[in-house]
CSV table of N, CA and C and ligand atoms in Angstrom, one decimal:
chain,number,residue,atom,x,y,z
V,90,MET,N,4.2,-27.3,-8.6
V,90,MET,CA,3.6,-25.9,-8.7
V,90,MET,C,4.0,-24.4,-8.7
V,91,LEU,N,4.0,-24.0,-8.9
V,91,LEU,CA,5.1,-22.8,-8.5
V,91,LEU,C,5.0,-21.6,-7.8
V,92,LEU,N,5.1,-21.2,-6.6
V,92,LEU,CA,4.8,-20.6,-5.0
V,92,LEU,C,5.1,-18.9,-5.9
V,93,ILE,N,4.4,-18.0,-5.7
V,93,ILE,CA,5.5,-16.5,-5.4
V,93,ILE,C,4.9,-16.3,-4.5
V,94,SER,N,5.9,-15.4,-3.8
V,94,SER,CA,5.3,-14.7,-2.8
V,94,SER,C,5.0,-13.0,-3.2
V,95,CYS,N,3.6,-13.0,-2.4
V,95,CYS,CA,3.0,-12.0,-2.6
V,95,CYS,C,3.4,-10.9,-0.7
V,96,PRO,N,3.7,-9.4,-0.9
V,96,PRO,CA,4.2,-9.3,0.0
V,96,PRO,C,3.0,-9.1,1.1
V,97,TRP,N,1.8,-8.7,0.5
V,97,TRP,CA,1.1,-8.4,1.3
V,97,TRP,C,0.5,-10.0,2.0
V,98,CYS,N,0.0,-11.0,1.4
V,98,CYS,CA,-0.8,-12.5,1.1
V,98,CYS,C,0.4,-13.5,1.4
V,99,GLY,N,1.6,-13.4,1.3
V,99,GLY,CA,2.7,-14.6,1.1
V,99,GLY,C,2.6,-15.8,0.4
V,100,GLU,N,2.9,-16.8,0.6
V,100,GLU,CA,3.3,-18.0,-0.3
V,100,GLU,C,1.8,-18.1,-1.4
V,101,ARG,N,1.5,-18.2,-3.0
V,101,ARG,CA,0.4,-18.6,-3.3
V,101,ARG,C,1.0,-19.3,-4.6
V,102,GLU,N,0.2,-19.8,-5.3
V,102,GLU,CA,-0.1,-20.4,-6.4
V,102,GLU,C,0.3,-19.5,-7.7
V,103,GLU,N,1.4,-19.9,-8.5
V,103,GLU,CA,1.4,-18.4,-9.6
V,103,GLU,C,0.6,-18.5,-10.7
V,104,THR,N,-0.6,-19.1,-10.4
V,104,THR,CA,-1.6,-19.3,-11.5
V,104,THR,C,-2.7,-17.2,-11.1
V,105,GLU,N,-2.7,-17.2,-9.8
V,105,GLU,CA,-3.1,-15.7,-8.9
V,105,GLU,C,-2.0,-14.9,-9.8
V,106,PHE,N,-1.4,-15.0,-10.2
V,106,PHE,CA,-0.5,-13.7,-10.1
V,106,PHE,C,-0.7,-13.7,-12.1
V,107,HIS,N,0.0,-12.2,-12.2
V,107,HIS,CA,0.1,-12.3,-14.0
V,107,HIS,C,1.2,-11.2,-13.4
V,108,TYR,N,2.3,-11.5,-15.1
V,108,TYR,CA,3.5,-10.7,-15.4
V,108,TYR,C,3.6,-9.2,-15.3
V,109,GLY,N,4.1,-8.3,-14.8
V,109,GLY,CA,4.3,-6.9,-15.3
V,109,GLY,C,5.5,-6.3,-16.0
V,110,GLY,N,6.6,-7.6,-16.4
V,110,GLY,CA,7.0,-6.5,-17.2
V,110,GLY,C,8.5,-6.5,-16.3
V,111,GLN,N,9.9,-5.4,-17.0
V,111,GLN,CA,10.6,-5.2,-16.0
V,111,GLN,C,10.7,-3.9,-15.4
V,112,ALA,N,11.0,-4.6,-14.2
V,112,ALA,CA,11.2,-3.2,-13.4
V,112,ALA,C,11.7,-2.3,-13.1
V,113,PHE,N,11.8,-1.0,-12.3
V,113,PHE,CA,13.0,0.1,-12.4
V,113,PHE,C,12.7,0.3,-13.7
V,114,VAL,N,11.7,1.0,-14.6
V,114,VAL,CA,12.3,1.3,-16.3
V,114,VAL,C,11.9,2.7,-15.9
V,115,ALA,N,12.8,3.5,-16.2
V,115,ALA,CA,12.6,4.6,-15.4
V,115,ALA,C,11.6,5.7,-16.9
V,116,TYR,N,10.9,6.4,-16.4
V,116,TYR,CA,10.5,7.0,-17.8
V,116,TYR,C,11.2,8.5,-18.6
V,117,PRO,N,11.5,8.6,-19.8
V,117,PRO,CA,12.3,9.7,-19.7
V,117,PRO,C,12.5,10.9,-18.8
V,118,ALA,N,13.2,11.5,-18.8
V,118,ALA,CA,13.0,12.9,-18.0
V,118,ALA,C,13.0,13.9,-18.9
V,119,ASP,N,13.5,13.8,-20.3
V,119,ASP,CA,13.3,14.9,-20.9
V,119,ASP,C,12.4,14.1,-22.0
V,120,PRO,N,11.0,13.7,-22.0
V,120,PRO,CA,10.6,13.4,-23.4
V,120,PRO,C,10.3,14.1,-25.0
V,121,GLU,N,10.2,15.8,-24.6
V,121,GLU,CA,10.6,16.4,-25.6
V,121,GLU,C,11.5,16.3,-26.3
V,122,SER,N,12.5,15.8,-25.7
V,122,SER,CA,13.7,16.1,-26.5
V,122,SER,C,14.5,14.4,-26.9
V,123,LEU,N,13.5,13.4,-27.4
V,123,LEU,CA,13.8,12.6,-27.4
V,123,LEU,C,13.6,12.5,-29.3
V,124,SER,N,14.8,11.4,-29.6
V,124,SER,CA,14.1,11.2,-31.2
V,124,SER,C,13.4,9.4,-31.5
V,125,ASP,N,12.9,9.8,-32.3
V,125,ASP,CA,11.8,8.4,-32.0
V,125,ASP,C,12.5,7.1,-32.1
V,126,GLU,N,14.2,7.2,-32.5
V,126,GLU,CA,14.2,5.6,-31.9
V,126,GLU,C,14.6,5.7,-30.3
V,127,GLU,N,15.4,6.7,-30.0
V,127,GLU,CA,15.3,6.5,-28.7
V,127,GLU,C,13.7,6.4,-28.2
V,128,TRP,N,12.4,6.4,-28.3
V,128,TRP,CA,11.5,6.5,-27.8
V,128,TRP,C,11.5,5.0,-28.1
V,129,ALA,N,11.7,4.7,-29.1
V,129,ALA,CA,11.3,3.1,-29.4
V,129,ALA,C,12.1,2.5,-28.3
V,130,GLN,N,13.2,2.9,-28.0
V,130,GLN,CA,14.1,2.3,-27.1
V,130,GLN,C,13.3,2.0,-25.4
V,131,TYR,N,12.5,3.0,-25.1
V,131,TYR,CA,12.1,3.6,-24.5
V,131,TYR,C,11.1,2.1,-24.1
V,132,VAL,N,9.8,2.6,-25.1
V,132,VAL,CA,9.1,1.3,-24.8
V,132,VAL,C,8.6,0.1,-25.4
V,133,PHE,N,9.9,-0.6,-26.4
V,133,PHE,CA,9.9,-1.7,-26.9
V,133,PHE,C,11.5,-2.6,-26.0
V,134,PHE,N,12.3,-1.9,-26.0
V,134,PHE,CA,13.4,-3.0,-25.5
V,134,PHE,C,13.5,-3.1,-23.8
V,135,ARG,N,13.5,-4.0,-23.5
V,135,ARG,CA,14.2,-4.7,-22.5
V,135,ARG,C,15.1,-5.6,-22.2
V,136,ASP,N,15.5,-5.4,-20.8
V,136,ASP,CA,16.8,-6.3,-21.0
V,136,ASP,C,16.2,-7.7,-21.0
V,137,ASN,N,16.9,-8.5,-21.2
V,137,ASN,CA,16.7,-10.2,-21.5
V,137,ASN,C,17.9,-11.2,-20.7
V,138,PRO,N,18.0,-10.8,-19.7
V,138,PRO,CA,19.6,-11.5,-19.2
V,138,PRO,C,19.0,-12.8,-18.8
V,139,LYS,N,20.0,-13.9,-18.8
V,139,LYS,CA,20.0,-15.3,-17.9
V,139,LYS,C,20.8,-14.9,-16.6
V,140,GLY,N,19.7,-15.0,-15.9
V,140,GLY,CA,19.5,-14.8,-14.1
V,140,GLY,C,19.3,-14.5,-13.8
V,141,ASP,N,19.4,-13.6,-12.5
V,141,ASP,CA,18.4,-12.3,-11.6
V,141,ASP,C,18.0,-11.3,-12.3
V,142,PHE,N,16.9,-11.4,-12.0
V,142,PHE,CA,16.2,-10.2,-12.9
V,142,PHE,C,14.5,-9.6,-12.0
V,143,ALA,N,15.0,-8.6,-12.5
V,143,ALA,CA,14.2,-7.6,-11.6
V,143,ALA,C,12.7,-7.3,-12.2
V,144,GLU,N,11.5,-7.5,-11.3
V,144,GLU,CA,10.3,-7.8,-12.2
V,144,GLU,C,9.6,-7.5,-11.4
V,145,ARG,N,8.2,-6.8,-12.1
V,145,ARG,CA,6.8,-6.2,-12.4
V,145,ARG,C,5.7,-8.0,-12.1
V,146,TRP,N,5.3,-7.6,-10.9
V,146,TRP,CA,4.2,-8.2,-11.3
V,146,TRP,C,3.0,-8.2,-10.0
V,147,VAL,N,1.5,-8.7,-10.4
V,147,VAL,CA,0.3,-8.3,-9.8
V,147,VAL,C,0.1,-9.3,-9.2
V,148,HIS,N,-0.2,-9.1,-8.1
V,148,HIS,CA,-1.3,-10.4,-7.5
V,148,HIS,C,-3.1,-10.6,-7.4
V,149,SER,N,-3.3,-10.7,-9.7
V,149,SER,CA,-4.6,-10.3,-9.9
V,149,SER,C,-5.5,-11.4,-9.4
V,150,ALA,N,-5.8,-11.9,-8.5
V,150,ALA,CA,-6.6,-13.2,-8.3
V,150,ALA,C,-6.4,-12.9,-6.5
V,151,GLY,N,-5.8,-12.2,-5.9
V,151,GLY,CA,-5.2,-12.1,-4.9
V,151,GLY,C,-6.0,-10.4,-4.1
V,152,CYS,N,-5.2,-10.0,-3.4
V,152,CYS,CA,-5.0,-8.4,-3.5
V,152,CYS,C,-5.2,-7.5,-4.5
V,153,ARG,N,-4.8,-7.7,-5.2
V,153,ARG,CA,-4.8,-7.3,-6.7
V,153,ARG,C,-3.6,-5.8,-7.0
V,154,ARG,N,-2.7,-6.4,-6.0
V,154,ARG,CA,-1.6,-4.9,-5.7
V,154,ARG,C,0.2,-5.7,-6.5
V,155,TRP,N,0.2,-4.4,-6.5
V,155,TRP,CA,1.6,-4.2,-7.9
V,155,TRP,C,2.8,-4.4,-6.5
V,156,PHE,N,3.7,-5.4,-7.2
V,156,PHE,CA,4.9,-5.5,-6.8
V,156,PHE,C,5.9,-5.7,-7.1
V,157,ASN,N,7.5,-5.3,-7.0
V,157,ASN,CA,8.6,-5.6,-7.7
V,157,ASN,C,9.2,-6.8,-7.4
V,158,THR,N,9.8,-7.8,-7.4
V,158,THR,CA,10.5,-9.2,-7.8
V,158,THR,C,11.5,-9.4,-8.0
V,159,VAL,N,12.3,-10.4,-7.4
V,159,VAL,CA,13.5,-11.0,-8.4
V,159,VAL,C,13.1,-12.2,-8.6
V,160,ARG,N,13.8,-12.6,-9.9
V,160,ARG,CA,13.5,-14.1,-9.8
V,160,ARG,C,14.8,-14.2,-11.2
V,161,ASN,N,14.9,-15.4,-11.0
V,161,ASN,CA,16.3,-15.8,-11.9
V,161,ASN,C,15.4,-16.7,-13.0
V,162,THR,N,16.2,-16.5,-14.1
V,162,THR,CA,15.2,-16.5,-15.6
V,162,THR,C,15.7,-17.5,-16.3
V,163,VAL,N,16.7,-18.3,-15.5
V,163,VAL,CA,17.2,-19.3,-15.8
V,163,VAL,C,16.0,-21.1,-14.5
V,164,THR,N,16.2,-20.4,-13.3
V,164,THR,CA,15.4,-21.6,-12.8
V,164,THR,C,14.4,-21.3,-12.4
V,165,SER,N,13.7,-20.4,-13.1
V,165,SER,CA,12.8,-19.2,-12.6
V,165,SER,C,12.0,-19.2,-10.8
V,166,GLU,N,13.2,-18.9,-10.1
V,166,GLU,CA,12.9,-19.0,-8.7
V,166,GLU,C,13.4,-18.0,-8.2
V,167,PHE,N,12.1,-17.5,-7.2
V,167,PHE,CA,11.7,-16.2,-7.3
V,167,PHE,C,12.3,-15.8,-5.7
V,168,GLN,N,13.9,-14.4,-5.7
V,168,GLN,CA,13.9,-13.9,-4.3
V,168,GLN,C,13.5,-13.1,-3.8
V,169,SER,N,13.5,-13.5,-2.9
V,169,SER,CA,12.7,-11.3,-1.9
V,169,SER,C,13.5,-11.4,-1.1
U,230,ZN,ZN1,-1.7,-10.5,-2.1
């Protein structure tokens, strides 16, 4: 069983969590000026690296809080 460390609750089983996608994706500074292609990049395209990746997770079956963490996409090992 994979353990994920919640910043507020400590280590819990992964079944208590839900994945929320890539962390630190900035909202466009000037949304009015974006082309359709640039909007598509913002909405649909995310990095897909092999190795360390900053992600959003929510402790949905616990404190229900969101947090950022770094997970290795090869080993699924979490760092914090
Ligand atoms: Zn928690």
